[in-house]
Coordinates of C-alpha atoms in Angstrom, one line a residue:
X1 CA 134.9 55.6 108.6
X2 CA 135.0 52.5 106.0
X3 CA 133.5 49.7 107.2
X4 CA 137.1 47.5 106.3
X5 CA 138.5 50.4 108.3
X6 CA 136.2 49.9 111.3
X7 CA 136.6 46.2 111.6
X8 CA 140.5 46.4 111.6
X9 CA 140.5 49.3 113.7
X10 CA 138.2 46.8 116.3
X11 CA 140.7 44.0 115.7
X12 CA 143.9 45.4 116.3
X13 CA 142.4 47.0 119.5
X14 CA 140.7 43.6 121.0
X15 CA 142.3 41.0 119.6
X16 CA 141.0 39.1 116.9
X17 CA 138.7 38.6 113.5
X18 CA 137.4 35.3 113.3
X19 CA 138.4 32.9 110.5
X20 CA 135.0 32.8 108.5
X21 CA 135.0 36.5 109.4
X22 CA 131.7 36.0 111.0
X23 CA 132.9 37.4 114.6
X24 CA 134.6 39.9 115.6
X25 CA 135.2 41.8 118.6
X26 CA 134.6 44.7 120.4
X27 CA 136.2 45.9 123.7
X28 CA 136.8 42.3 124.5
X29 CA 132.9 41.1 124.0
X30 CA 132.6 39.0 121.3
X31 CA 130.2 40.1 118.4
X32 CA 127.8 38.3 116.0
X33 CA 127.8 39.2 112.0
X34 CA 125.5 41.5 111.2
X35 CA 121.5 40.1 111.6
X36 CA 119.2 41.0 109.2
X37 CA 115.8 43.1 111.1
X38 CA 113.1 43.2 109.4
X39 CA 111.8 46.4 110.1
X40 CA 114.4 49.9 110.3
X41 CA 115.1 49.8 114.2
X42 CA 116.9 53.1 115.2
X43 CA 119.5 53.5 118.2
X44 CA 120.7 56.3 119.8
X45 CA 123.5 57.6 120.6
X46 CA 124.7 56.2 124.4
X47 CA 122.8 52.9 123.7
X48 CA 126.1 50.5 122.9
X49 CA 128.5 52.9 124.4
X50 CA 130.3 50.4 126.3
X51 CA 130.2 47.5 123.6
X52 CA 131.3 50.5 121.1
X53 CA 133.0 53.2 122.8
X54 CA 132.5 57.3 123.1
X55 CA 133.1 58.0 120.0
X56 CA 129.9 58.8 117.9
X57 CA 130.9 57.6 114.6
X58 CA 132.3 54.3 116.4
X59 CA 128.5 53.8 118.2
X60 CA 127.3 54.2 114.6
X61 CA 129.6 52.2 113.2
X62 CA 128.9 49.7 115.8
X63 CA 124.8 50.0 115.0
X64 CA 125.4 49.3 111.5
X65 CA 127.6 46.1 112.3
X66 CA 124.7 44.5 114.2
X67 CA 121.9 44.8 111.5
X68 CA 120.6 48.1 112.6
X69 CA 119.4 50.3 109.3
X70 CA 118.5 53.6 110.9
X71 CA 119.6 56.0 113.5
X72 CA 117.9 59.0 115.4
X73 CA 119.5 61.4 117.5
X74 CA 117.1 63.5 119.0
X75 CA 119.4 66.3 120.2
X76 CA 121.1 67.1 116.8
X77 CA 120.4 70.4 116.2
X78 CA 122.4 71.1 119.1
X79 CA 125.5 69.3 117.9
X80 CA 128.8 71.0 116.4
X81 CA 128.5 71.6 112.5
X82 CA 131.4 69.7 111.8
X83 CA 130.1 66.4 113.8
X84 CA 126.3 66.6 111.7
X85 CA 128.3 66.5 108.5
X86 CA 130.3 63.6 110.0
X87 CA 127.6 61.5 111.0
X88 CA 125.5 62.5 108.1
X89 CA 128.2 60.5 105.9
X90 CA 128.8 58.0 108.4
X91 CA 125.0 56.8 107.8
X92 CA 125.1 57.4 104.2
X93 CA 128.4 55.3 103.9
X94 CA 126.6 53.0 106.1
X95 CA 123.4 52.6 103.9
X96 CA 121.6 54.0 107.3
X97 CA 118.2 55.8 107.4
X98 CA 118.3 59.1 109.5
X99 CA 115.2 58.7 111.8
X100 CA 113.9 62.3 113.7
X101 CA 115.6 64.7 115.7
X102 CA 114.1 67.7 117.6
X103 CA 113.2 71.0 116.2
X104 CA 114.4 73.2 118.6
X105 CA 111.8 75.6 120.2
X106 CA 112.7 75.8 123.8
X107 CA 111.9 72.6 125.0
X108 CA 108.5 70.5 125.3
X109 CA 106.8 72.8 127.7
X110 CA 108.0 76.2 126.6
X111 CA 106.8 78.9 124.0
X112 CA 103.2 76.7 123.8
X113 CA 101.6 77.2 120.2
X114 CA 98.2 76.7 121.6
X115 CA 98.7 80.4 122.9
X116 CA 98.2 82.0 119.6
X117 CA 101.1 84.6 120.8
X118 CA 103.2 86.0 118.0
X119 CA 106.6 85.5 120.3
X120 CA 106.3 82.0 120.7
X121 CA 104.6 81.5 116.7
X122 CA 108.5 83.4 115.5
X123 CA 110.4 81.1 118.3
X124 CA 108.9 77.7 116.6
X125 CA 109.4 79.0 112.9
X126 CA 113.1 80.3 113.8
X127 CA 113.1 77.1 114.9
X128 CA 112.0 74.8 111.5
X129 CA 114.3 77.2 109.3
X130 CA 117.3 76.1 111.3
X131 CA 116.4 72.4 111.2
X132 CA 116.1 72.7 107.3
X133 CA 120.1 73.1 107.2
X134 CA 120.5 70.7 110.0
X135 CA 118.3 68.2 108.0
X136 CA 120.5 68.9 104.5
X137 CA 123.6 67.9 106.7
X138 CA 122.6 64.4 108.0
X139 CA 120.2 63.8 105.1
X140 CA 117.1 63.4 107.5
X141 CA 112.9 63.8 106.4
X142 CA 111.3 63.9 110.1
X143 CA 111.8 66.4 112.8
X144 CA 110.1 65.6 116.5
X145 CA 107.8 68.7 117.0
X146 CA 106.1 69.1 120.6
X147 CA 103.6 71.9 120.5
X148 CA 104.4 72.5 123.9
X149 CA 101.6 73.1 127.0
X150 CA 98.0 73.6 127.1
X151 CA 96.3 77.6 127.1
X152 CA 94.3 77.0 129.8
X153 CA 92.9 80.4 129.7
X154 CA 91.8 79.8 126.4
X155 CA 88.7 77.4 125.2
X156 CA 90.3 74.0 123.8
X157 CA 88.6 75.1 120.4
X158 CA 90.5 78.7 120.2
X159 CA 93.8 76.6 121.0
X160 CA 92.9 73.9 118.3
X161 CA 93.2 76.8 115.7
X162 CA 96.2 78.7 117.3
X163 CA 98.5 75.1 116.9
X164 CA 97.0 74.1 113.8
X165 CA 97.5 77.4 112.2
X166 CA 101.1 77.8 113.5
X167 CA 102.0 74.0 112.6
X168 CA 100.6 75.0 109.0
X169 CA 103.1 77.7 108.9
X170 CA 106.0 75.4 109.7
X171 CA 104.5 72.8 107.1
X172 CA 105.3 76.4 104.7
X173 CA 108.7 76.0 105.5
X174 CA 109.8 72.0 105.3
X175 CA 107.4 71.5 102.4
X176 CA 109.4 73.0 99.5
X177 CA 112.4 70.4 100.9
X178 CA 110.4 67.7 101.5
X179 CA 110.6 67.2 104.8
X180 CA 108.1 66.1 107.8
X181 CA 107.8 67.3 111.1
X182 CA 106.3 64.6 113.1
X183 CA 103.7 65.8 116.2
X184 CA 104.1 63.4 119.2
X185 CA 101.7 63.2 121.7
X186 CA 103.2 62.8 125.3
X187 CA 102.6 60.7 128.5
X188 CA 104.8 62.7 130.4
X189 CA 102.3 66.0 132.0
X190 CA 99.0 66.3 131.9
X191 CA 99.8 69.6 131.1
X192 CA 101.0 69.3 127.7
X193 CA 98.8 70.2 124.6
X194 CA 99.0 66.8 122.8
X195 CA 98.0 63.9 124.6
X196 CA 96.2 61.1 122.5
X197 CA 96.4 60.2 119.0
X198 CA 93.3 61.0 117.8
X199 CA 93.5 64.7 119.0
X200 CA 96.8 64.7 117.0
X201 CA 95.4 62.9 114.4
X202 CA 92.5 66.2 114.4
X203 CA 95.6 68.4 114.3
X204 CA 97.1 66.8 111.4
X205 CA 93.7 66.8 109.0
X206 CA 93.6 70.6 109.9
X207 CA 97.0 70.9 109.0
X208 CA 96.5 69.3 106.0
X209 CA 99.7 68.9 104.9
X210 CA 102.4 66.4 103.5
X211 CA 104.6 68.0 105.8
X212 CA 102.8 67.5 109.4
X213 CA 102.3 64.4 110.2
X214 CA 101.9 61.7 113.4
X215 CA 104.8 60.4 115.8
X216 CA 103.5 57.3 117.6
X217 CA 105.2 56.8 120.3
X218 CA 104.3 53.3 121.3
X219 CA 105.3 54.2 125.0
X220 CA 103.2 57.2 125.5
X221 CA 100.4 56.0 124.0
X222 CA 100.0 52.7 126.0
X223 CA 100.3 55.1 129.0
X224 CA 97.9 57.7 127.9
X225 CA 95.4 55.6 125.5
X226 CA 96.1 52.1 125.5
X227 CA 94.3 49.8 122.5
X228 CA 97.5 50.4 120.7
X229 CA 96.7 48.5 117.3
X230 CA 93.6 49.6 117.4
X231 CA 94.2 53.3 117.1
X232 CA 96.9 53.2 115.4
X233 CA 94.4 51.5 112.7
X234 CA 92.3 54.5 113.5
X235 CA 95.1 57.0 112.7
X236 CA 97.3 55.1 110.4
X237 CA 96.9 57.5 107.7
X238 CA 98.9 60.1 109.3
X239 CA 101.5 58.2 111.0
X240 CA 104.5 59.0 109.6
X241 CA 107.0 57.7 112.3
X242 CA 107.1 55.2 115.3
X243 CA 109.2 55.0 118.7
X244 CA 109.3 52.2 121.2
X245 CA 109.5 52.0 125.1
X246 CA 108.3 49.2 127.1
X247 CA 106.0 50.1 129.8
X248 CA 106.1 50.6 132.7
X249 CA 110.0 51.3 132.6
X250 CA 110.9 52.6 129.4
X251 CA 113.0 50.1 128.9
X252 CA 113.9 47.7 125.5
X253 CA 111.4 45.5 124.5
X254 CA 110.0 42.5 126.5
X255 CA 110.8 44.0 130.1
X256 CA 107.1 45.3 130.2
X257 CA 103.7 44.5 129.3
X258 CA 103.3 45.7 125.9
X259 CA 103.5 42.3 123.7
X260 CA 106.0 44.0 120.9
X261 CA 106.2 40.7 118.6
X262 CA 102.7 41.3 117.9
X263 CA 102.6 45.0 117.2
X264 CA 105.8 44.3 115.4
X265 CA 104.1 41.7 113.4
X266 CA 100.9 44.4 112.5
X267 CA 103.1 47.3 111.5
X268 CA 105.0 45.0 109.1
X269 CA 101.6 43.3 108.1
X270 CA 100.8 47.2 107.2
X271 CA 103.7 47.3 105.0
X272 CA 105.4 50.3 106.8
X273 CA 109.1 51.1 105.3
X274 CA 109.6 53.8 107.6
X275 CA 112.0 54.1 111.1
X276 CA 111.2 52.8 114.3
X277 CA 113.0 54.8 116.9
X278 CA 114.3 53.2 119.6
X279 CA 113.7 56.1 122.0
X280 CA 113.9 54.1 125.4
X281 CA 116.7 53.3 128.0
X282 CA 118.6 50.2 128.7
X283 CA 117.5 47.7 131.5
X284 CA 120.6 46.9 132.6
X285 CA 123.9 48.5 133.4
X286 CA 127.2 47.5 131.2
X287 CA 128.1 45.2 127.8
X288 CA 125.9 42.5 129.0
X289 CA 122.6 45.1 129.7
X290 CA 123.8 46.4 126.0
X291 CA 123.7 43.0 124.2
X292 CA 120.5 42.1 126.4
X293 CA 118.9 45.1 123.9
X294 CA 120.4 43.7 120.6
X295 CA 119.6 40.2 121.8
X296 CA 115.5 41.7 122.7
X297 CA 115.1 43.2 119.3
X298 CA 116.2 40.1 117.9
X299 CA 113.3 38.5 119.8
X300 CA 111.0 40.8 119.4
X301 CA 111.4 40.9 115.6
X302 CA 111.0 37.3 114.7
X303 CA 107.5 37.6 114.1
X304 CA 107.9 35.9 110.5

């Protein structure tokens, strides 16, 4: 959908464009002109549902009228055919960045890689050959990749090699497109293989590939590590993508403890061009707990 398109198609169903054009609205709730971010935020679908209605395209459409520059969906490769080519020309149409989705390998638990078993390796690689063609379709670099749990039979050395040598035969398969499948260390079991960032920042050197890099979840890691400029200074050379969650909660920014202007202000400082997902729910219920999320990011992002 046009952009022209998309603002009639609002008008005639709520009421009215503004004079200056500056305004229009949406469902009945009354909408700013677009605000210029200064880094590449990424929604999700479900975020401005009520402000933008059910329709995918329309929540995209609705992203991209707020300021918004990228866009994750983290369950695409489960996702019709017909909608991934939709929304992969919404976002070009839109000048959007498509931020991560998942490479599908049985969930974040399931078929672990730090088992060295050849079931699970075939599982994961099935996997990264199908999220090539998903990529293609929505014109997106980074794929979320969870190695799944720990081995605890196994010596934590033994299931070192068994992830890094599977994750270097996935890097086989998204290097010739250049893509990047992005390892994110989790808050969410103890039992999960990756937990901190410097153990995936170990996994990533042995790796050693363009393809394999870090996911810094911004969430997780307050949970699990804490120091969060500090090791993302440590690690910054293999960070590849970022997600945000306020904690505790995982909520929009500025309903927890983690003082976002100021990380905000460091990864900018860092000169990073890359998507910042915004992979956290919504504090409040309704059009007012949606525009209370436009209106934090806003907040949060005028560290300049």
């Amino acid at each position: 959908m046009k952009r022209r398109s998309f603002i009639q198609k609002t008008a005639l169903g709520s009421g009215a464009i503004s004079l200056g054009g500056a305004m229009v609205y949406a469902k009945g709730h009354k909408l700013e002109a677009p605000h210029k971010f200064n880094l590449k935020y990424a929604p999700h679908l479900g975020m401005f549902k009520e402000l933008a209605g059910e329709d995918p395209i329309d929540q995209i459409n609705f992203m991209a009228d707020q300021g918004f520059t990228a866009f994750e969906d983290n369950g695409m490769m489960k996702r019709d055919v017909a909608l991934q080519t939709k929304m992969g020309e919404t976002l070009a149409k839109r000048n959007m960045t498509m931020g991560v989705f998942v490479v599908d390998k049985g969930g974040n638990m399931a078929n672990t890689l730090a088992a060295g078993k050849q079931e699970y390796l075939d599982i994961f690689l099935d996997g990264c050959r199908k999220a090539v063609e998903v990529a293609k379709r929505v014109n997106a670099k980074w794929m979320t990749v969870v190695p799944g749990g720990f081995e605890r039979n196994l010596p934590i050395g033994v299931q070192n090699a068994n992830v890094i040598e599977a994750l270097r035969r996935g890097a086989e398969i998204f290097e010739p497109h250049g893509l990047v499948m992005v390892l994110e260390p989790l808050s969410d079991s103890p039992d999960l293989y990756l937990r901190t960032s410097e153990q995936t920042y170990l996994v990533c050197k042995g790796v050693d590939s363009p393809s394999c890099k870090i996911l810094y979840d911004i969430y997780h890691m307050q949970k699990n590590e804490g120091h969060l400029i500090h090791n993302m200074e440590l690690t910054w050379d293999e960070i590849a993508y970022i997600q945000i969650g306020d904690n505790p909660g995982r909520k929009e920014p500025t309903t927890g403890e983690i003082n976002y202007k100021n990380v905000f202000k460091w990864i900018h400082e860092k000169g990073f061009d890359g998507v910042l997902g915004m992979e956290h729910g919504n504090s409040k219920q309704g059009k007012g707990g949606e525009q209370a999320v436009i209106d934090a990011y806003k907040q949060v992002d005028s560290f300049l």
